[in-house]
């Protein structure tokens, strides 16, 4: 029996409560409303004693939902979740409390899932098709057969953004082996599952920090094997540990080296350099994730080449020594766009400030997100 109702866009629990407050409520509606408040009062009392090991309550579906609502209200974070699609629900919800996935989904307990992200800028999805192609390639390498064809998935993603009313944010989406059991093999899964969520980041201060330049360290966490590094799967424990290690050292991110000691990538972004000869260089994608933002930046950099600001653009193996001696170093990714690196370990990069090429590329990608051709920007019909 379904226990969570997907609330229409024009109606939510808050509006229902507000309605009851301002209008005369007749019995049994009044009785129902009083019981609702008794539930909330009881939940609050139980939450206050949540550290006690005994007396764990057995919750009904509606009580669990109410507790989830209180939990969400209590932990207001820097991100807001505006809409979620689930192929398990077969629809979209704008209720954060209903944005859940089954515990027996193999993406949860086995990490058998892939994901990708597309930025939402001024009501357009940026590089949706480029990210969607990589997404489906990752699914293929992970032996996940999507529940729908590519065009259907694309339409679902666009409709999810439309329902969210978000005009600036991010669309993240997953394909999982699906729910079914807690076995290792997905043979017991009924069908693969598609999930998508629209996220609005409410922490603009982060952008100003990145614009001043960040420090990175060489990561001591082992890099993923190339077979897994080139697939954007949910297996991100090495990435998480690398990021935590950097934060503990007062740095923004860790830089991975490959098995031959060449520069590889960051935990969720690519890395590029500008040499003293004014060449823009980046590691090959054969052992690391093929970055959509990185590839777009390289395309946009051709304009700087024509203007004579760059003397070359190439992909190559980059040694640590070469990287640390570069005039400029930058991180490239959908979350950071173009982020200047001013220090790597104890080595100051260039003059310790954002370089002119990094600054120019940052401006180019921001402008591209606002005015690029239809092959890059997909309009969302709100």
Short mmCIF file of C-alpha atoms in Angstrom, two decimals:
data_model
loop_
_atom_site.label_atom_id
_atom_site.label_comp_id
_atom_site.label_asym_id
_atom_site.label_seq_id
_atom_site.Cartn_x
_atom_site.Cartn_y
_atom_site.Cartn_z
CA UNK A 1 0.00 0.00 0.00
CA UNK A 2 1.39 3.39 -0.95
CA UNK A 3 2.22 5.46 2.12
CA UNK A 4 3.43 8.74 0.61
CA UNK A 5 1.17 10.90 -1.51
CA UNK A 6 2.89 12.97 -4.19
CA UNK A 7 1.51 16.41 -3.45
CA UNK A 8 0.50 18.59 -6.42
CA UNK A 9 2.58 21.70 -7.10
CA UNK A 10 -0.12 24.00 -5.72
CA UNK A 11 -0.56 22.07 -2.49
CA UNK A 12 1.73 20.93 0.30
CA UNK A 13 1.51 20.14 4.00
CA UNK A 14 2.34 23.70 4.99
CA UNK A 15 -0.50 25.08 2.88
CA UNK A 16 -2.86 22.50 4.39
CA UNK A 17 -1.86 23.51 7.91
CA UNK A 18 -2.19 27.21 7.01
CA UNK A 19 -5.66 26.55 5.62
CA UNK A 20 -6.74 24.89 8.86
CA UNK A 21 -5.39 27.80 10.90
CA UNK A 22 -7.35 30.46 9.08
CA UNK A 23 -10.68 28.80 8.41
CA UNK A 24 -13.35 27.21 10.58
CA UNK A 25 -12.81 23.46 10.62
CA UNK A 26 -15.78 21.19 11.22
CA UNK A 27 -15.73 17.76 12.79
CA UNK A 28 -14.30 15.26 11.70
CA UNK A 29 -11.76 17.53 9.90
CA UNK A 30 -11.07 19.27 13.19
CA UNK A 31 -10.57 15.94 14.92
CA UNK A 32 -8.10 14.89 12.18
CA UNK A 33 -6.18 18.16 12.49
CA UNK A 34 -5.95 17.86 16.32
CA UNK A 35 -4.65 14.31 15.93
CA UNK A 36 -2.05 15.60 13.42
CA UNK A 37 -0.74 18.08 16.01
CA UNK A 38 -0.72 15.38 18.67
CA UNK A 39 1.42 13.26 16.33
CA UNK A 40 3.90 16.12 15.87
CA UNK A 41 4.05 16.78 19.64
CA UNK A 42 4.65 13.11 20.28
CA UNK A 43 7.35 12.99 17.61
CA UNK A 44 9.14 15.98 19.12
CA UNK A 45 9.07 14.33 22.54
CA UNK A 46 10.49 11.13 21.10
CA UNK A 47 13.15 13.02 19.18
CA UNK A 48 14.28 14.69 22.40
CA UNK A 49 14.87 11.25 23.87
CA UNK A 50 16.40 9.81 20.70
CA UNK A 51 19.73 9.06 22.42
CA UNK A 52 18.09 6.54 24.76
CA UNK A 53 18.79 2.94 23.67
CA UNK A 54 15.40 1.57 24.77
CA UNK A 55 11.88 2.37 23.69
CA UNK A 56 12.47 2.54 19.94
CA UNK A 57 9.03 3.31 18.46
CA UNK A 58 7.35 1.26 15.78
CA UNK A 59 6.19 3.85 13.25
CA UNK A 60 3.33 3.82 10.80
CA UNK A 61 4.05 5.02 7.29
CA UNK A 62 2.47 8.42 7.98
CA UNK A 63 4.43 8.79 11.25
CA UNK A 64 7.67 7.98 9.45
CA UNK A 65 6.83 10.58 6.83
CA UNK A 66 6.08 13.20 9.52
CA UNK A 67 9.40 12.46 11.23
CA UNK A 68 11.20 12.84 7.93
CA UNK A 69 9.54 16.21 7.44
CA UNK A 70 10.65 17.37 10.90
CA UNK A 71 14.17 16.06 10.22
CA UNK A 72 14.34 18.02 6.95
CA UNK A 73 13.15 21.20 8.63
CA UNK A 74 15.68 20.77 11.42
CA UNK A 75 18.72 20.36 9.16
CA UNK A 76 18.29 23.20 6.70
CA UNK A 77 21.41 22.94 4.56
CA UNK A 78 23.07 24.99 1.86
CA UNK A 79 21.27 23.07 -0.87
CA UNK A 80 17.57 22.96 -1.64
CA UNK A 81 15.99 20.00 -3.43
CA UNK A 82 13.31 21.36 -5.73
CA UNK A 83 12.08 18.30 -7.66
CA UNK A 84 12.82 14.60 -7.98
CA UNK A 85 11.90 12.02 -10.60
CA UNK A 86 11.83 8.33 -9.75
CA UNK A 87 11.00 5.54 -12.17
CA UNK A 88 9.90 3.59 -9.06
CA UNK A 89 7.21 6.22 -8.43
CA UNK A 90 6.75 6.70 -12.16
CA UNK A 91 6.56 10.45 -11.64
CA UNK A 92 7.96 13.67 -10.21
CA UNK A 93 7.60 15.01 -6.66
CA UNK A 94 8.43 18.49 -5.34
CA UNK A 95 8.15 17.29 -1.73
CA UNK A 96 11.68 16.79 -0.25
CA UNK A 97 10.32 14.28 2.28
CA UNK A 98 9.26 12.02 -0.58
CA UNK A 99 12.63 12.17 -2.33
CA UNK A 100 13.72 8.68 -1.35
CA UNK A 101 14.94 5.47 -2.96
CA UNK A 102 14.41 1.84 -1.81
CA UNK A 103 16.96 0.38 0.61
CA UNK A 104 17.25 -2.77 -1.53
CA UNK A 105 18.24 -0.75 -4.60
CA UNK A 106 21.61 -2.18 -5.62
CA UNK A 107 22.98 1.34 -6.03
CA UNK A 108 22.57 1.73 -2.25
CA UNK A 109 24.10 -1.45 -0.86
CA UNK A 110 26.38 -2.53 -3.75
CA UNK A 111 27.29 0.75 -5.44
CA UNK A 112 25.93 -0.62 -8.72
CA UNK A 113 24.90 2.66 -10.31
CA UNK A 114 26.13 5.53 -12.45
CA UNK A 115 25.34 9.24 -12.45
CA UNK A 116 25.96 12.54 -14.18
CA UNK A 117 25.14 16.22 -13.76
CA UNK A 118 24.10 19.10 -16.02
CA UNK A 119 24.08 22.74 -14.97
CA UNK A 120 20.92 24.84 -15.19
CA UNK A 121 21.64 28.41 -16.25
CA UNK A 122 19.01 31.06 -17.06
CA UNK A 123 16.40 28.39 -17.75
CA UNK A 124 18.65 26.30 -20.02
CA UNK A 125 20.34 22.96 -19.44
CA UNK A 126 24.02 23.34 -20.27
CA UNK A 127 25.63 20.49 -22.24
CA UNK A 128 22.77 18.13 -21.46
CA UNK A 129 23.41 15.93 -24.49
CA UNK A 130 27.15 15.74 -23.88
CA UNK A 131 26.57 14.67 -20.28
CA UNK A 132 23.77 12.28 -21.29
CA UNK A 133 26.06 10.53 -23.79
CA UNK A 134 28.71 10.03 -21.09
CA UNK A 135 25.98 8.87 -18.68
CA UNK A 136 24.76 6.15 -21.03
CA UNK A 137 28.35 5.08 -21.80
CA UNK A 138 28.96 4.72 -18.07
CA UNK A 139 25.77 2.64 -17.77
CA UNK A 140 26.89 0.39 -20.62
CA UNK A 141 30.30 -0.20 -19.04
CA UNK A 142 28.53 -0.96 -15.74
CA UNK A 143 26.19 -3.47 -17.44
CA UNK A 144 23.06 -1.49 -16.58
CA UNK A 145 20.36 -1.62 -19.22
CA UNK A 146 18.33 1.63 -18.95
CA UNK A 147 14.56 1.28 -18.36
CA UNK A 148 13.88 3.75 -21.20
CA UNK A 149 15.52 4.77 -24.48
CA UNK A 150 17.75 7.84 -24.70
CA UNK A 151 15.08 10.22 -25.96
CA UNK A 152 12.63 9.21 -23.22
CA UNK A 153 15.30 9.75 -20.56
CA UNK A 154 16.10 13.14 -22.05
CA UNK A 155 12.43 14.18 -21.95
CA UNK A 156 12.06 13.02 -18.35
CA UNK A 157 15.11 15.05 -17.29
CA UNK A 158 13.82 18.21 -18.98
CA UNK A 159 10.34 17.73 -17.45
CA UNK A 160 11.89 17.32 -13.98
CA UNK A 161 13.66 20.68 -14.33
CA UNK A 162 10.45 22.23 -15.63
CA UNK A 163 8.50 20.99 -12.60
CA UNK A 164 11.16 22.41 -10.25
CA UNK A 165 10.80 25.96 -11.66
CA UNK A 166 14.57 26.24 -11.12
CA UNK A 167 16.34 28.59 -13.52
CA UNK A 168 19.82 28.38 -11.96
CA UNK A 169 21.07 25.23 -10.30
CA UNK A 170 22.02 21.66 -11.17
CA UNK A 171 20.29 18.56 -12.47
CA UNK A 172 21.81 15.32 -11.19
CA UNK A 173 20.60 11.94 -12.40
CA UNK A 174 21.34 8.27 -11.76
CA UNK A 175 20.83 4.89 -13.40
CA UNK A 176 20.94 1.97 -10.97
CA UNK A 177 20.68 -1.77 -11.32
CA UNK A 178 17.43 -1.28 -9.42
CA UNK A 179 15.74 -2.67 -6.30
CA UNK A 180 15.08 -6.36 -5.77
CA UNK A 181 17.15 -7.91 -2.98
CA UNK A 182 20.37 -7.65 -0.97
CA UNK A 183 22.38 -10.09 -3.07
CA UNK A 184 25.60 -9.26 -4.90
CA UNK A 185 24.34 -10.06 -8.39
CA UNK A 186 21.63 -7.85 -9.92
CA UNK A 187 19.91 -10.95 -11.33
CA UNK A 188 17.17 -10.57 -8.71
CA UNK A 189 16.50 -6.92 -9.56
CA UNK A 190 13.11 -6.39 -11.18
CA UNK A 191 14.27 -3.58 -13.48
CA UNK A 192 16.92 -0.88 -13.60
CA UNK A 193 15.88 2.44 -12.07
CA UNK A 194 16.23 6.06 -13.17
CA UNK A 195 16.37 8.86 -10.62
CA UNK A 196 16.87 12.60 -11.10
CA UNK A 197 16.94 15.57 -8.74
CA UNK A 198 17.11 19.34 -9.20
CA UNK A 199 19.41 21.09 -6.73
CA UNK A 200 19.67 24.78 -5.97
CA UNK A 201 22.86 25.79 -4.15
CA UNK A 202 22.32 28.56 -1.63
CA UNK A 203 26.01 29.22 -0.79
CA UNK A 204 27.30 31.91 -3.19
CA UNK A 205 30.25 32.62 -0.88
CA UNK A 206 32.01 29.51 -2.22
CA UNK A 207 32.33 31.10 -5.68
CA UNK A 208 34.21 34.11 -4.32
CA UNK A 209 36.69 31.87 -2.50
CA UNK A 210 37.38 29.91 -5.68
CA UNK A 211 37.87 33.09 -7.72
CA UNK A 212 40.77 34.10 -5.46
CA UNK A 213 42.50 30.79 -6.08
CA UNK A 214 42.81 27.58 -4.09
CA UNK A 215 45.51 25.35 -2.67
CA UNK A 216 45.79 21.66 -3.61
CA UNK A 217 47.90 18.80 -2.33
CA UNK A 218 49.15 15.57 -3.88
CA UNK A 219 46.67 12.92 -2.80
CA UNK A 220 47.97 9.88 -0.92
CA UNK A 221 44.69 8.02 -1.51
CA UNK A 222 45.18 5.38 -4.23
CA UNK A 223 43.73 6.42 -7.57
CA UNK A 224 41.05 4.26 -9.17
CA UNK A 225 42.05 1.69 -11.76
CA UNK A 226 41.53 3.15 -15.28
CA UNK A 227 38.62 0.75 -15.93
CA UNK A 228 36.70 2.40 -13.08
CA UNK A 229 38.16 5.90 -13.36
CA UNK A 230 36.74 6.39 -16.87
CA UNK A 231 33.25 5.39 -15.65
CA UNK A 232 31.24 7.92 -13.65
CA UNK A 233 29.84 5.48 -11.11
CA UNK A 234 28.57 6.05 -7.57
CA UNK A 235 31.68 4.32 -6.19
CA UNK A 236 33.17 7.54 -4.82
CA UNK A 237 34.85 6.40 -1.59
CA UNK A 238 38.37 7.11 -2.94
CA UNK A 239 37.16 10.54 -4.13
CA UNK A 240 35.59 11.30 -0.76
CA UNK A 241 38.71 10.26 1.18
CA UNK A 242 40.92 12.31 -1.14
CA UNK A 243 38.73 15.39 -0.60
CA UNK A 244 38.69 14.87 3.18
CA UNK A 245 42.46 14.46 3.24
CA UNK A 246 42.83 17.78 1.42
CA UNK A 247 40.42 19.58 3.74
CA UNK A 248 42.26 18.25 6.78
CA UNK A 249 45.45 19.76 5.33
CA UNK A 250 43.75 23.12 4.77
CA UNK A 251 43.53 22.59 1.01
CA UNK A 252 40.64 22.61 -1.45
CA UNK A 253 41.32 19.30 -3.22
CA UNK A 254 43.81 16.53 -3.78
CA UNK A 255 45.56 15.86 -7.08
CA UNK A 256 45.86 12.23 -8.12
CA UNK A 257 48.88 10.85 -9.97
CA UNK A 258 48.52 7.83 -12.25
CA UNK A 259 50.40 4.53 -11.95
CA UNK A 260 53.32 6.02 -13.91
CA UNK A 261 53.55 9.11 -11.72
CA UNK A 262 51.97 11.52 -14.25
CA UNK A 263 49.34 14.07 -13.23
CA UNK A 264 45.87 12.51 -13.46
CA UNK A 265 42.88 14.44 -12.04
CA UNK A 266 41.21 15.84 -8.94
CA UNK A 267 38.51 14.02 -6.93
CA UNK A 268 35.67 15.39 -9.11
CA UNK A 269 37.34 17.70 -11.60
CA UNK A 270 40.03 17.71 -14.27
CA UNK A 271 43.25 19.67 -14.04
CA UNK A 272 45.01 21.78 -16.68
CA UNK A 273 48.14 23.94 -16.90
CA UNK A 274 49.51 26.90 -18.81
CA UNK A 275 53.23 26.47 -19.44
CA UNK A 276 55.82 29.24 -19.58
CA UNK A 277 55.63 28.85 -23.38
CA UNK A 278 51.92 29.78 -23.14
CA UNK A 279 50.68 26.31 -24.05
CA UNK A 280 47.46 25.04 -22.47
CA UNK A 281 48.02 21.39 -21.56
CA UNK A 282 45.89 18.69 -19.97
CA UNK A 283 46.39 14.97 -19.17
CA UNK A 284 44.99 12.39 -21.58
CA UNK A 285 41.55 10.95 -20.82
CA UNK A 286 42.63 7.30 -21.20
CA UNK A 287 43.03 6.71 -17.43
CA UNK A 288 40.70 9.38 -16.01
CA UNK A 289 37.15 10.65 -16.46
CA UNK A 290 36.50 12.44 -19.73
CA UNK A 291 35.42 15.84 -18.46
CA UNK A 292 32.59 17.54 -20.37
CA UNK A 293 33.49 20.94 -18.93
CA UNK A 294 37.19 20.36 -19.59
CA UNK A 295 36.53 19.49 -23.24
CA UNK A 296 34.30 22.54 -23.65
CA UNK A 297 36.98 24.78 -22.11
CA UNK A 298 39.53 23.38 -24.56
CA UNK A 299 37.18 24.21 -27.45
CA UNK A 300 36.66 27.75 -26.16
CA UNK A 301 40.42 28.16 -25.70
CA UNK A 302 40.83 28.08 -29.47
CA UNK A 303 39.64 31.70 -29.46
CA UNK A 304 42.60 32.63 -27.24
CA UNK A 305 44.88 30.77 -29.66
CA UNK A 306 43.60 32.89 -32.57
CA UNK A 307 44.15 36.05 -30.51
CA UNK A 308 47.75 35.04 -29.83
CA UNK A 309 47.21 34.78 -26.07
CA UNK A 310 47.97 31.07 -26.28
CA UNK A 311 50.67 29.47 -28.42
CA UNK A 312 49.28 25.94 -28.29
CA UNK A 313 46.59 23.63 -26.93
CA UNK A 314 47.39 19.97 -26.39
CA UNK A 315 46.74 16.87 -24.33
CA UNK A 316 49.87 15.18 -23.04
CA UNK A 317 51.42 13.34 -20.12
CA UNK A 318 52.30 15.96 -17.50
CA UNK A 319 54.97 15.30 -14.88
CA UNK A 320 54.67 16.68 -11.35
CA UNK A 321 57.80 18.78 -11.93
CA UNK A 322 56.36 20.24 -15.13
CA UNK A 323 53.04 20.94 -13.42
CA UNK A 324 54.57 22.70 -10.43
CA UNK A 325 56.73 24.88 -12.70
CA UNK A 326 53.76 25.97 -14.82
CA UNK A 327 52.74 29.61 -15.02
CA UNK A 328 49.12 28.70 -14.29
CA UNK A 329 47.22 25.70 -12.97
CA UNK A 330 43.46 25.23 -12.85
CA UNK A 331 40.67 22.83 -11.94
CA UNK A 332 37.92 22.23 -14.53
CA UNK A 333 34.51 20.77 -13.76
CA UNK A 334 30.78 21.45 -13.72
CA UNK A 335 30.91 22.27 -10.00
CA UNK A 336 33.83 24.70 -10.15
CA UNK A 337 33.85 25.64 -13.88
CA UNK A 338 37.38 27.11 -14.10
CA UNK A 339 39.01 27.41 -10.68
CA UNK A 340 42.56 28.84 -10.35
CA UNK A 341 45.11 26.89 -8.30
CA UNK A 342 47.68 29.17 -6.65
CA UNK A 343 49.59 26.56 -4.62
CA UNK A 344 50.33 22.85 -5.01
CA UNK A 345 51.80 21.27 -1.89
CA UNK A 346 54.53 23.75 -0.86
CA UNK A 347 55.01 25.10 -4.39
CA UNK A 348 53.44 28.44 -5.28
CA UNK A 349 52.09 28.33 -8.85
CA UNK A 350 53.17 31.27 -11.00
CA UNK A 351 52.98 34.47 -8.97
CA UNK A 352 50.49 33.00 -6.50
CA UNK A 353 47.47 34.68 -8.09
CA UNK A 354 44.90 33.81 -10.73
CA UNK A 355 46.64 33.91 -14.10
CA UNK A 356 45.38 35.79 -17.19
CA UNK A 357 44.59 32.62 -19.19
CA UNK A 358 42.67 31.06 -16.29
CA UNK A 359 40.75 34.31 -15.87
CA UNK A 360 39.97 34.49 -19.60
CA UNK A 361 38.82 30.86 -19.74
CA UNK A 362 36.62 31.40 -16.69
CA UNK A 363 34.92 34.33 -18.41
CA UNK A 364 34.54 32.36 -21.63
CA UNK A 365 32.81 29.39 -19.96
CA UNK A 366 30.43 31.64 -17.98
CA UNK A 367 29.54 33.53 -21.17
CA UNK A 368 29.17 30.24 -23.05
CA UNK A 369 26.65 29.04 -20.46
CA UNK A 370 24.56 32.12 -21.18
CA UNK A 371 24.80 32.40 -24.96
CA UNK A 372 26.07 29.18 -26.55
CA UNK A 373 24.34 27.58 -29.58
CA UNK A 374 21.41 25.10 -29.30
CA UNK A 375 23.80 22.15 -29.56
CA UNK A 376 25.18 23.19 -26.16
CA UNK A 377 22.16 24.77 -24.45
CA UNK A 378 18.78 23.03 -24.15
CA UNK A 379 15.80 25.29 -23.31
CA UNK A 380 13.50 24.19 -20.51
CA UNK A 381 9.76 24.78 -21.12
CA UNK A 382 8.53 26.07 -17.75
#
